[in-house]
Coordinates of C-alpha atoms and ligand atoms in Angstrom, one line a residue:
M1 CA 1.3 -53.1 -10.0
K2 CA 3.4 -52.9 -14.0
T3 CA 0.6 -49.8 -15.7
Q4 CA 0.1 -51.6 -18.9
V5 CA -0.7 -48.8 -21.1
I6 CA -2.0 -49.6 -23.8
H7 CA -1.4 -48.3 -27.8
V8 CA -4.5 -47.5 -29.6
R9 CA -5.4 -48.5 -33.5
H10 CA -7.2 -47.5 -35.7
P11 CA -10.3 -48.4 -36.6
I12 CA -11.2 -49.5 -33.1
G13 CA -12.5 -53.7 -33.1
P14 CA -15.4 -54.8 -30.5
C15 CA -12.6 -57.0 -28.8
A16 CA -9.8 -54.3 -28.1
F17 CA -10.7 -52.6 -24.9
K18 CA -12.5 -56.3 -23.2
E19 CA -9.6 -56.2 -20.8
P20 CA -9.8 -52.3 -19.5
G21 CA -13.3 -53.2 -20.0
R22 CA -13.1 -55.5 -17.6
A23 CA -11.5 -54.6 -14.8
I24 CA -13.3 -50.9 -15.0
R25 CA -16.7 -53.1 -14.4
E26 CA -14.8 -55.0 -11.5
G27 CA -13.8 -52.1 -8.9
E28 CA -10.3 -51.1 -10.7
V29 CA -9.3 -47.8 -12.3
V30 CA -8.3 -46.9 -16.1
A31 CA -6.9 -43.7 -17.3
F32 CA -8.7 -43.0 -20.8
P33 CA -8.6 -39.8 -23.3
T34 CA -11.2 -38.4 -24.0
E35 CA -11.8 -35.1 -26.5
T36 CA -10.9 -33.1 -23.5
V37 CA -8.4 -34.5 -20.8
Y38 CA -7.5 -37.5 -20.1
G39 CA -9.5 -39.1 -17.6
L40 CA -9.2 -41.4 -14.5
G41 CA -12.3 -44.3 -15.1
A42 CA -13.7 -46.5 -12.6
S43 CA -17.3 -47.6 -12.1
A44 CA -20.3 -45.2 -11.8
L45 CA -21.7 -48.7 -9.3
L46 CA -19.2 -49.5 -7.4
P47 CA -18.7 -47.0 -4.0
E48 CA -15.4 -48.6 -3.2
A49 CA -14.2 -47.6 -6.4
V50 CA -15.3 -44.1 -7.0
L51 CA -13.5 -43.7 -3.2
S52 CA -9.9 -44.7 -5.2
I53 CA -10.1 -42.5 -7.7
F54 CA -10.2 -39.8 -5.3
R55 CA -7.7 -41.7 -2.6
L56 CA -5.5 -41.8 -6.1
K57 CA -5.9 -38.0 -6.7
R58 CA -5.9 -37.2 -3.5
R59 CA -8.7 -34.8 -4.4
P60 CA -10.9 -33.1 -1.8
A61 CA -13.9 -35.4 -1.1
D62 CA -16.8 -32.2 -1.3
N63 CA -15.3 -31.9 -4.9
P64 CA -18.2 -34.2 -6.9
L65 CA -16.8 -37.1 -10.2
I66 CA -18.5 -36.7 -13.7
V67 CA -20.3 -39.3 -15.1
H68 CA -19.7 -40.2 -18.4
L69 CA -21.7 -41.8 -20.8
A70 CA -22.3 -44.1 -24.0
S71 CA -25.6 -43.3 -24.7
K72 CA -28.0 -41.0 -25.0
E73 CA -30.9 -43.1 -22.8
D74 CA -27.8 -44.6 -20.7
A75 CA -29.4 -41.1 -19.2
A76 CA -32.1 -41.9 -17.5
R77 CA -30.1 -45.4 -15.4
V78 CA -28.3 -42.2 -13.6
A79 CA -30.9 -39.4 -13.5
I80 CA -34.4 -38.6 -12.8
Q81 CA -36.9 -36.1 -13.7
I82 CA -35.1 -35.2 -17.3
P83 CA -35.9 -31.7 -18.0
P84 CA -35.9 -30.7 -21.7
V85 CA -33.5 -28.8 -22.0
F86 CA -31.2 -32.0 -21.9
H87 CA -32.7 -32.7 -25.3
V88 CA -32.4 -29.8 -27.0
L89 CA -29.0 -29.1 -25.4
Y90 CA -27.4 -32.9 -26.5
E91 CA -28.5 -32.6 -29.8
A92 CA -26.7 -29.0 -30.5
F93 CA -23.4 -30.5 -28.5
S94 CA -23.1 -34.3 -27.3
P95 CA -21.0 -36.2 -27.6
G96 CA -18.3 -33.6 -26.9
P97 CA -17.3 -31.6 -24.4
V98 CA -20.5 -30.6 -22.0
T99 CA -21.3 -31.5 -18.5
Y100 CA -25.2 -31.7 -17.4
V101 CA -26.6 -31.2 -14.1
M102 CA -29.3 -32.8 -13.2
M103 CA -31.3 -34.8 -11.1
R104 CA -30.0 -38.1 -9.4
N105 CA -30.7 -41.5 -9.3
K106 CA -29.7 -42.5 -5.9
D107 CA -31.3 -46.1 -6.5
T108 CA -27.7 -45.9 -9.3
I109 CA -25.6 -44.1 -8.3
P110 CA -23.9 -44.2 -4.9
D111 CA -23.6 -40.8 -2.3
E112 CA -19.5 -41.2 -3.1
V113 CA -20.1 -39.8 -6.7
C114 CA -21.7 -36.8 -5.8
R115 CA -23.0 -35.4 -1.9
L116 CA -25.4 -33.9 -3.9
S117 CA -29.3 -34.7 -4.6
T118 CA -27.7 -33.3 -8.8
V119 CA -25.5 -35.5 -11.0
A120 CA -23.2 -34.6 -14.0
V121 CA -23.5 -36.4 -16.4
R122 CA -21.0 -35.8 -20.3
F123 CA -21.5 -37.8 -23.2
P124 CA -17.6 -37.6 -24.3
S125 CA -17.5 -38.0 -28.3
Q126 CA -14.0 -39.4 -28.5
V127 CA -14.4 -43.2 -30.2
A128 CA -11.6 -45.0 -27.8
A129 CA -14.0 -43.2 -24.5
R130 CA -16.6 -44.7 -26.6
A131 CA -15.5 -47.5 -26.8
L132 CA -14.0 -47.8 -23.6
I133 CA -17.6 -46.7 -21.5
E134 CA -19.3 -49.4 -24.2
A135 CA -16.7 -53.1 -23.3
A136 CA -17.1 -52.0 -19.8
G137 CA -21.0 -52.2 -19.5
V138 CA -21.5 -49.4 -16.6
P139 CA -20.9 -45.5 -16.3
I140 CA -17.9 -44.6 -15.8
V141 CA -16.4 -41.6 -13.6
A142 CA -13.1 -40.0 -15.0
P143 CA -11.7 -36.9 -13.1
S144 CA -8.6 -35.5 -14.6
A145 CA -6.4 -38.6 -14.8
N146 CA -3.9 -36.2 -12.0
I147 CA -2.8 -35.6 -9.0
S148 CA -5.6 -32.5 -7.4
G149 CA -3.1 -29.0 -8.3
K150 CA -2.2 -30.0 -11.0
P151 CA -2.5 -29.3 -14.4
S152 CA -5.2 -32.0 -16.7
P153 CA -2.9 -33.9 -18.9
T154 CA -4.0 -34.4 -22.3
R155 CA -1.5 -37.1 -23.5
A156 CA -0.7 -40.3 -22.0
S157 CA 2.8 -39.0 -21.0
H158 CA 1.4 -36.7 -18.4
V159 CA -0.3 -39.6 -16.7
L160 CA 2.3 -41.5 -16.5
Q161 CA 3.5 -39.1 -14.6
D162 CA 1.3 -39.3 -11.2
F163 CA 0.1 -42.7 -11.5
D164 CA 2.2 -45.0 -13.0
G165 CA 2.8 -47.7 -11.5
K166 CA -0.7 -47.0 -8.9
I167 CA -2.9 -48.3 -12.0
P168 CA -3.9 -51.0 -13.7
Y169 CA -4.1 -49.5 -17.9
V170 CA -3.7 -46.1 -19.8
I171 CA -5.6 -46.3 -22.9
D172 CA -3.1 -43.9 -25.4
D173 CA -4.4 -42.0 -28.2
G174 CA -2.7 -39.1 -28.3
P175 CA -2.9 -35.8 -27.5
C176 CA -6.2 -34.8 -26.6
E177 CA -8.0 -32.8 -29.0
V178 CA -9.8 -29.7 -27.5
G179 CA -7.6 -29.8 -24.5
V180 CA -9.0 -28.6 -21.6
E181 CA -12.3 -29.7 -18.9
S182 CA -16.4 -30.1 -20.2
T183 CA -19.0 -26.8 -19.8
V184 CA -20.4 -27.9 -17.2
L185 CA -24.0 -26.9 -17.2
D186 CA -26.4 -26.1 -14.8
I187 CA -29.9 -27.3 -17.0
L188 CA -32.2 -27.2 -14.0
S189 CA -32.4 -23.5 -13.6
D190 CA -33.6 -21.2 -16.0
P191 CA -32.1 -19.9 -17.8
I192 CA -29.3 -22.4 -17.2
R193 CA -26.3 -21.7 -15.9
I194 CA -22.7 -22.1 -16.7
L195 CA -21.3 -24.0 -13.1
R196 CA -17.8 -24.4 -15.0
P197 CA -16.9 -22.8 -17.8
G198 CA -15.4 -24.6 -20.6
F199 CA -14.5 -25.4 -24.1
V200 CA -18.4 -24.4 -25.3
T201 CA -19.8 -21.0 -24.3
A202 CA -22.6 -19.1 -23.9
E203 CA -22.2 -17.4 -26.8
M204 CA -22.5 -20.7 -28.7
I205 CA -25.4 -22.8 -27.1
Y206 CA -27.3 -19.2 -28.0
K207 CA -26.4 -19.7 -31.6
R208 CA -27.2 -23.4 -31.6
T209 CA -30.5 -23.6 -29.4
G210 CA -31.1 -20.2 -28.8
L211 CA -31.2 -21.0 -25.2
R212 CA -29.7 -18.4 -22.9
A213 CA -27.2 -19.8 -20.4
V214 CA -25.1 -17.1 -17.7
S215 CA -22.6 -17.3 -15.9
W216 CA -23.4 -18.3 -12.5
Y217 CA -20.5 -16.1 -10.9
E218 CA -21.9 -12.9 -12.4
H219 CA -25.8 -14.6 -11.4
S220 CA -25.1 -15.6 -7.9
E221 CA -26.9 -15.1 -4.5
D222 CA -25.2 -13.7 -1.4
G223 CA -23.1 -15.7 0.1
E224 CA -22.8 -18.3 -3.2
K225 CA -19.0 -17.3 -4.4
D226 CA -17.8 -18.4 -1.4
F227 CA -19.6 -22.4 -2.2
P228 CA -20.0 -23.1 -5.7
P229 CA -22.6 -24.7 -7.2
A230 CA -19.8 -26.4 -9.1
P231 CA -18.0 -27.9 -5.5
G232 CA -14.6 -27.7 -7.3
M233 CA -14.3 -24.1 -8.2
K234 CA -13.1 -23.3 -5.2
Y235 CA -10.3 -24.8 -5.7
R236 CA -7.0 -24.0 -6.8
H237 CA -6.7 -25.6 -10.2
Y238 CA -4.0 -26.1 -12.3
A239 CA -1.0 -24.3 -10.8
P240 CA 2.4 -25.5 -12.4
S241 CA 5.6 -23.5 -10.0
A242 CA 6.5 -20.6 -12.2
R243 CA 4.6 -17.3 -11.5
V244 CA 2.7 -17.4 -14.8
F245 CA 1.4 -13.9 -16.6
I246 CA -0.7 -13.4 -19.5
V247 CA -0.1 -10.9 -21.8
M248 CA -3.9 -9.6 -23.4
P249 CA -3.7 -8.5 -26.6
R250 CA -3.9 -5.2 -27.1
E251 CA -6.3 -2.8 -29.7
G252 CA -3.9 -1.5 -32.4
E253 CA -0.5 -3.7 -32.2
T254 CA 0.8 -6.8 -32.5
L255 CA 1.3 -9.4 -29.7
D256 CA 4.6 -9.7 -30.0
K257 CA 4.9 -6.2 -29.4
T258 CA 3.0 -6.6 -26.2
F259 CA 4.9 -9.6 -25.0
S260 CA 8.4 -7.8 -25.9
D261 CA 6.8 -4.6 -24.3
A262 CA 5.7 -7.3 -20.8
L263 CA 9.9 -9.0 -20.9
V264 CA 10.7 -5.5 -21.7
A265 CA 9.0 -3.9 -18.1
F266 CA 9.3 -7.4 -16.6
D267 CA 13.1 -6.4 -16.5
S268 CA 13.4 -2.8 -16.6
P269 CA 14.8 -2.4 -12.5
K270 CA 18.0 -5.0 -13.9
A271 CA 18.5 -3.1 -17.1
A272 CA 17.9 -0.1 -15.6
L273 CA 21.0 -0.6 -13.9
E274 CA 23.2 -2.3 -16.1
D275 CA 22.6 0.8 -19.0
D276 CA 23.7 3.6 -15.6
S277 CA 26.9 1.6 -15.6
A278 CA 28.0 0.5 -19.2
E279 CA 27.0 4.1 -20.6
S280 CA 27.3 7.1 -18.0
S281 CA 30.0 7.8 -15.0
C282 CA 27.4 8.1 -12.9
E283 CA 27.6 6.1 -9.1
K284 CA 26.6 2.7 -9.3
N285 CA 23.7 2.2 -7.2
E286 CA 21.3 -0.4 -6.3
Y287 CA 18.6 -0.1 -7.7
D288 CA 15.9 1.0 -4.9
M289 CA 13.1 -1.0 -6.0
S290 CA 10.8 0.9 -3.7
V291 CA 10.3 3.3 -6.9
L292 CA 9.5 1.6 -9.7
A293 CA 8.0 -1.5 -8.7
P294 CA 5.4 -0.4 -5.7
A295 CA 2.5 0.6 -8.3
M296 CA 3.0 -2.0 -10.4
D297 CA 0.3 -5.6 -9.5
T298 CA 1.4 -7.2 -7.2
V299 CA 1.9 -10.3 -8.7
I300 CA 4.8 -9.0 -10.9
H301 CA 6.1 -7.1 -7.8
N302 CA 6.3 -10.5 -6.5
A303 CA 8.3 -11.9 -9.3
F304 CA 11.1 -8.0 -8.9
L305 CA 11.8 -9.7 -5.2
N306 CA 12.2 -12.6 -6.9
E307 CA 15.0 -11.1 -9.3
H308 CA 18.0 -13.4 -9.1
S309 CA 16.0 -16.7 -9.6
L310 CA 14.4 -14.9 -12.7
E311 CA 16.6 -16.0 -15.3
K312 CA 14.5 -18.6 -17.5
R313 CA 10.7 -17.3 -18.8
G314 CA 8.6 -19.9 -20.7
I315 CA 6.2 -18.5 -23.8
F316 CA 3.4 -19.3 -25.0
T317 CA 2.4 -18.0 -27.9
G318 CA 1.7 -19.2 -32.2
D319 CA 4.7 -19.8 -33.3
R320 CA 4.4 -16.8 -35.5
T321 CA 4.4 -14.4 -33.0
W322 CA 7.2 -16.2 -31.1
R323 CA 9.7 -15.8 -34.9
A324 CA 8.7 -11.5 -34.9
L325 CA 9.4 -11.1 -30.9
I326 CA 12.8 -12.5 -31.3
A327 CA 13.4 -10.4 -34.4
R328 CA 12.7 -7.2 -32.1
L329 CA 14.2 -8.7 -29.2
D330 CA 18.4 -7.6 -28.3
E331 CA 20.3 -11.0 -27.8
D332 CA 20.2 -10.8 -23.8
L333 CA 17.0 -11.1 -23.5
A334 CA 16.4 -13.5 -25.9
G335 CA 19.0 -15.7 -25.0
T336 CA 16.9 -16.2 -21.6
L337 CA 13.4 -17.5 -23.3
L338 CA 12.2 -21.1 -23.7
P339 CA 9.4 -21.0 -26.2
Y340 CA 6.4 -23.5 -26.6
T341 CA 4.8 -22.2 -30.1
Y342 CA 1.4 -23.4 -31.7
A343 CA 1.2 -23.4 -35.3
G344 CA -0.3 -20.2 -36.4
E345 CA -1.1 -16.7 -34.2
H346 CA -3.7 -16.0 -32.5
D347 CA -5.8 -19.3 -32.5
I348 CA -7.0 -20.2 -29.9
K349 CA -8.1 -23.5 -30.5
S350 CA -4.7 -24.4 -31.5
A351 CA -3.9 -22.1 -27.8
T352 CA -6.1 -24.3 -26.0
Q353 CA -5.0 -27.9 -27.5
S354 CA -2.0 -26.5 -26.1
L355 CA -2.0 -24.8 -23.2
F356 CA -1.9 -27.5 -20.6
D357 CA 0.9 -29.3 -22.2
A358 CA 2.7 -26.0 -22.5
L359 CA 2.1 -25.4 -18.8
R360 CA 3.8 -28.8 -17.9
T361 CA 6.8 -28.3 -20.1
F362 CA 8.0 -25.2 -18.7
D363 CA 7.5 -27.0 -15.0
D364 CA 9.8 -30.2 -16.1
Q365 CA 11.7 -27.2 -17.7
K366 CA 11.8 -25.4 -13.8
V367 CA 11.3 -21.7 -16.1
D368 CA 10.9 -19.2 -13.6
A369 CA 8.1 -17.3 -15.2
I370 CA 5.8 -17.9 -17.6
F371 CA 4.3 -15.9 -19.9
A372 CA 1.2 -16.9 -22.0
E373 CA -0.9 -15.3 -24.7
G374 CA -4.3 -14.2 -23.2
F375 CA -7.0 -14.1 -25.3
S376 CA -10.9 -11.0 -24.6
E377 CA -12.9 -12.4 -27.4
P378 CA -15.3 -14.7 -26.3
D379 CA -14.9 -18.2 -27.2
A380 CA -11.7 -18.3 -25.1
A381 CA -14.0 -18.7 -21.5
G382 CA -12.7 -22.2 -20.7
Y383 CA -8.6 -21.3 -22.3
M384 CA -8.7 -18.0 -19.6
D385 CA -11.0 -19.5 -16.7
R386 CA -7.5 -22.2 -17.2
L387 CA -5.2 -19.2 -17.1
E388 CA -6.0 -17.1 -14.9
R389 CA -6.5 -19.9 -12.2
A390 CA -2.4 -20.9 -13.2
A391 CA -1.3 -17.2 -12.8
S392 CA -3.2 -16.4 -9.5
G393 CA -5.0 -19.7 -8.3
E394 CA -8.0 -18.1 -8.2
K395 CA -10.6 -16.0 -10.8
T396 CA -8.2 -12.4 -11.2
E397 CA -10.0 -9.7 -12.2
E398 CA -9.1 -8.2 -15.7
K399 CA -7.4 -5.1 -14.5
S400 CA -4.7 -7.4 -12.3
I401 CA -3.3 -9.2 -15.3
L402 CA 0.0 -7.9 -17.4
L403 CA 0.5 -5.2 -19.1
P404 CA 0.3 -2.5 -16.1
R405 CA -0.8 0.8 -17.7
Q406 CA 1.9 3.6 -17.6
I407 CA 1.6 7.4 -16.5
L408 CA 4.3 9.7 -18.0
F409 CA 5.1 13.3 -16.0
L410 CA 6.2 15.3 -18.0
C411 CA 9.0 18.8 -17.2
T412 CA 12.5 20.2 -18.5
G413 CA 15.4 18.4 -16.6
N414 CA 13.4 15.1 -15.9
T415 CA 15.5 16.2 -12.2
C416 CA 13.4 18.3 -9.9
R417 CA 9.1 18.0 -10.6
S418 CA 8.7 15.1 -12.7
P419 CA 10.9 12.4 -10.6
M420 CA 9.7 13.5 -7.3
A421 CA 6.4 13.6 -9.6
E422 CA 7.0 10.3 -10.3
A423 CA 7.7 8.7 -7.1
L424 CA 4.1 10.4 -5.4
F425 CA 2.7 8.6 -7.6
N426 CA 4.0 5.2 -7.2
D427 CA 4.4 6.2 -3.6
R428 CA 0.7 5.6 -3.6
R429 CA 0.4 1.7 -5.1
V430 CA -2.6 1.9 -7.6
D431 CA -3.5 -1.0 -8.8
G432 CA -2.4 -1.9 -11.6
W433 CA -0.3 1.5 -12.9
I434 CA 3.1 2.6 -12.5
A435 CA 4.7 6.5 -12.5
V436 CA 7.7 7.0 -15.2
S437 CA 9.0 10.5 -15.9
A438 CA 10.7 12.1 -18.7
G439 CA 11.6 15.7 -19.8
L440 CA 11.5 17.3 -22.8
A441 CA 15.6 18.8 -22.3
A442 CA 17.0 16.3 -20.5
Y443 CA 20.5 15.4 -20.7
P444 CA 20.2 11.3 -20.3
G445 CA 21.8 10.0 -17.0
I446 CA 21.6 12.7 -14.4
L447 CA 20.7 11.8 -11.4
I448 CA 17.6 13.6 -9.1
S449 CA 18.5 17.4 -7.6
P450 CA 19.6 17.1 -4.3
G451 CA 16.5 19.4 -2.8
S452 CA 13.6 16.8 -4.3
S453 CA 15.7 13.7 -3.4
E454 CA 15.5 15.7 0.0
V455 CA 12.4 16.4 0.5
L456 CA 11.4 12.9 -0.7
H457 CA 13.2 11.2 2.4
E458 CA 11.4 13.8 4.7
W459 CA 8.1 11.6 3.6
G460 CA 10.2 8.3 4.1
I461 CA 10.3 8.1 -0.4
D462 CA 13.6 7.3 -1.7
A463 CA 13.8 8.4 -5.6
D464 CA 17.7 8.5 -5.3
A465 CA 18.4 5.3 -8.2
H466 CA 16.0 8.1 -10.6
R467 CA 18.1 8.7 -14.0
A468 CA 17.0 11.7 -15.9
Q469 CA 16.1 10.9 -19.5
P470 CA 14.6 12.8 -22.8
I471 CA 11.1 11.8 -24.3
D472 CA 10.9 9.7 -27.1
D473 CA 9.1 7.8 -30.0
Q474 CA 9.5 5.1 -27.7
L475 CA 8.2 6.2 -24.5
M476 CA 6.0 7.9 -25.5
E477 CA 4.6 4.2 -27.1
S478 CA 5.0 2.7 -23.7
T479 CA 2.7 5.5 -22.2
D480 CA -1.2 5.9 -21.8
L481 CA -0.9 9.4 -20.4
I482 CA 1.4 12.2 -20.2
V483 CA 1.0 14.7 -17.9
T484 CA 3.1 17.8 -18.0
M485 CA 4.2 19.8 -15.1
T486 CA 2.7 23.4 -16.9
D487 CA 0.5 23.8 -19.8
A488 CA 4.1 25.3 -21.7
H489 CA 5.4 21.7 -21.7
K490 CA 1.7 20.2 -22.6
D491 CA 1.7 23.2 -25.8
I492 CA 4.7 21.7 -26.3
L493 CA 4.8 18.6 -26.2
V494 CA 1.2 18.5 -28.4
R495 CA 3.3 20.0 -31.0
L496 CA 6.1 17.0 -31.0
Y497 CA 2.8 14.5 -31.2
P498 CA -0.3 15.8 -32.3
D499 CA -2.1 12.6 -32.9
R500 CA -1.5 12.0 -29.2
V501 CA -3.3 15.4 -27.8
D502 CA -5.9 13.5 -26.2
D503 CA -3.7 11.5 -23.9
I504 CA -1.8 14.9 -22.5
V505 CA -3.2 16.6 -19.6
S506 CA -1.2 19.5 -18.0
Y507 CA -1.3 19.2 -14.1
S508 CA -3.2 21.9 -13.8
A509 CA -6.0 19.9 -13.9
F510 CA -5.6 18.9 -11.0
T511 CA -4.0 21.6 -8.3
E512 CA -6.3 24.4 -6.6
N513 CA -6.7 27.2 -9.0
Q514 CA -5.4 25.5 -11.8
K515 CA -1.4 26.3 -11.3
D516 CA 1.2 25.1 -13.3
I517 CA 3.7 23.0 -10.7
D518 CA 6.5 25.5 -11.0
D519 CA 10.2 24.9 -11.5
P520 CA 11.9 25.0 -7.2
Y521 CA 16.0 24.3 -9.2
G522 CA 17.5 27.0 -7.7
F523 CA 15.8 27.7 -4.9
S524 CA 15.6 26.5 -1.4
L525 CA 14.1 23.3 0.9
T526 CA 11.1 25.1 1.0
S527 CA 10.5 25.8 -2.3
Y528 CA 11.1 21.9 -2.9
R529 CA 8.7 21.3 -0.4
A530 CA 5.3 23.4 -1.8
T531 CA 6.5 22.0 -5.3
R532 CA 6.2 18.6 -3.4
D533 CA 2.6 20.3 -1.2
R534 CA 1.2 20.5 -4.4
I535 CA 1.3 17.4 -6.6
Q536 CA 0.5 15.3 -3.8
E537 CA -2.1 17.8 -2.9
G538 CA -3.2 17.3 -6.8
L539 CA -2.7 13.2 -6.7
D540 CA -6.5 12.7 -5.8
R541 CA -8.1 14.2 -8.3
L542 CA -5.5 12.7 -10.7
L543 CA -6.5 9.2 -9.3
E544 CA -9.9 10.0 -9.8
E545 CA -9.8 11.8 -14.2
L546 CA -7.4 8.4 -14.0
K547 CA -11.0 6.1 -13.0
R548 CA -12.2 8.0 -15.5
R549 CA -10.8 7.6 -18.9
F550 CA -9.5 3.9 -17.8
Ligands
LIG601 P1 -13.0 -32.7 -13.2 O1 -13.9 -33.6 -12.8 O2 -11.6 -32.9 -12.5 O3 -13.4 -32.3 -14.2 O4 -14.3 -31.6 -12.2 C1 -15.3 -31.9 -12.5 C2 -16.7 -30.9 -11.8 O5 -17.9 -30.5 -12.0 C3 -16.1 -29.9 -10.9 O6 -16.0 -28.6 -11.1 C4 -17.0 -31.0 -9.8 O7 -17.4 -29.6 -8.8 C5 -18.6 -30.4 -11.1 N1 -19.6 -31.5 -10.4 C6 -19.4 -32.9 -10.8 N2 -20.9 -33.0 -10.4 C7 -21.9 -32.0 -9.3 C8 -23.1 -31.4 -9.6 N3 -23.8 -33.0 -9.7 N4 -23.1 -30.3 -10.0 C9 -22.7 -29.6 -9.4 N5 -21.4 -29.6 -10.2 C10 -20.8 -31.2 -10.5
LIG602 MG1 -9.6 -31.9 -12.7

């Protein structure tokens, strides 16, 4: 079959979609643009046509389709017992990116569309979509026009990647305006529930209608999470082949700085190794993954293990953030980055519009990892839902998203106590945390003391890749909590960084009898063991403190 691409000319004449309209009416499949994403359309009245959509998309049969209508009056054809809230919501959001779940009219809408007693209905606002539905003269089922599991298409070229030669028509009206799928609302429950987050958020619903909408996920009954009321939510969606990391903005910090920290943190095992060989006469040690990586979030950890394939990274953010980021990074690191930028800076609307195209573009460029801008604003629920799915294939808790927090252990020379504390902490694999260490008077590049190394090896921990480093502004800035080995260290550090006083604690807060961790340097292995055991003994209390604070 040859696929004909119909380029839309505006204004759209009354006969423009006569042919694709007829094709749909007669049971064929036509891809067309909507304001959310491109849809793969077929007549909702013809079971065979509906089934062909499932086959084309390789969509699981229990994931029902949304029925698209051109006018409000048509709702009574496909749904029964329409609740009064429908009219309120329709006035506020339709035509537009909202889908309403109502009782299905089984006389018109076959089980193939939806095996439930309900039906999902939407009224797109995109002019070509409306013209096509009118030309077809039938309700149109239209899931996103992609093979299941790929990012949704937001341009006609995306549709052709999956369906060229498999369907008779693709209507091309340029990039989609919204860029993520519609918000699916269960309007039969009270309060109404958001079954799938989308462009329209609970805040927008409340502002425009005074109606409270709750997320089904947060208001689900026992077991419902395994059987979501929108069956599609249990499937992995929008997953590019590259690993995706979400860079969440941090308070009081510019986004380019956060991106830069994320990239440097991501690179640090390599960087540590390279710096050593270049600048010190220390014997070059293979970097030992067990030292730094274990405490990192597992996603990042896995990426470390794939270190060698991590050559190209895609960066998705605003063009202003990108320019500031590039100015921050050294050339080597900057050279590994491929940007996909939207116009502006931290702009949820533009970011949403470009997200899926960015994911696809990075896939085409075969990048190994994608760093994408995250948004914590409430109106970003739809964007974040899609991005989190791309990142992990499932809904992730916020804590497992980049960046991990950093704890820094501080002693004098950074060769005995603080590297031990760092290694013992990282050995615990604390979710969302990574430990580093430094000294108030450390010589850069000095190895871990043989005593510390040995007593850690006794516990199966290898910290031999450690190199001493002095504390400095940059380290302080990237650290969330500093734990000093003694009260004296704490006093000195607080004098150096008075505005960080709340973030500096002494290990004595976690030991029995509030005693310092004394320096074993120059003493026998017995002393090193005692130091190790005292640090270990305080760790549980330290972890409780982390939970309390963060
Ligand atoms: P898509 O067609 O890819 O935009 O996905 C449609 C979404 O709407 C999926 O998550 C479906 O599970 C959901 N959906 C469709 N019909 C219903 C329904 N009757 N009840 C609940 N969710 C539905
Ligand atoms: Mg879809």
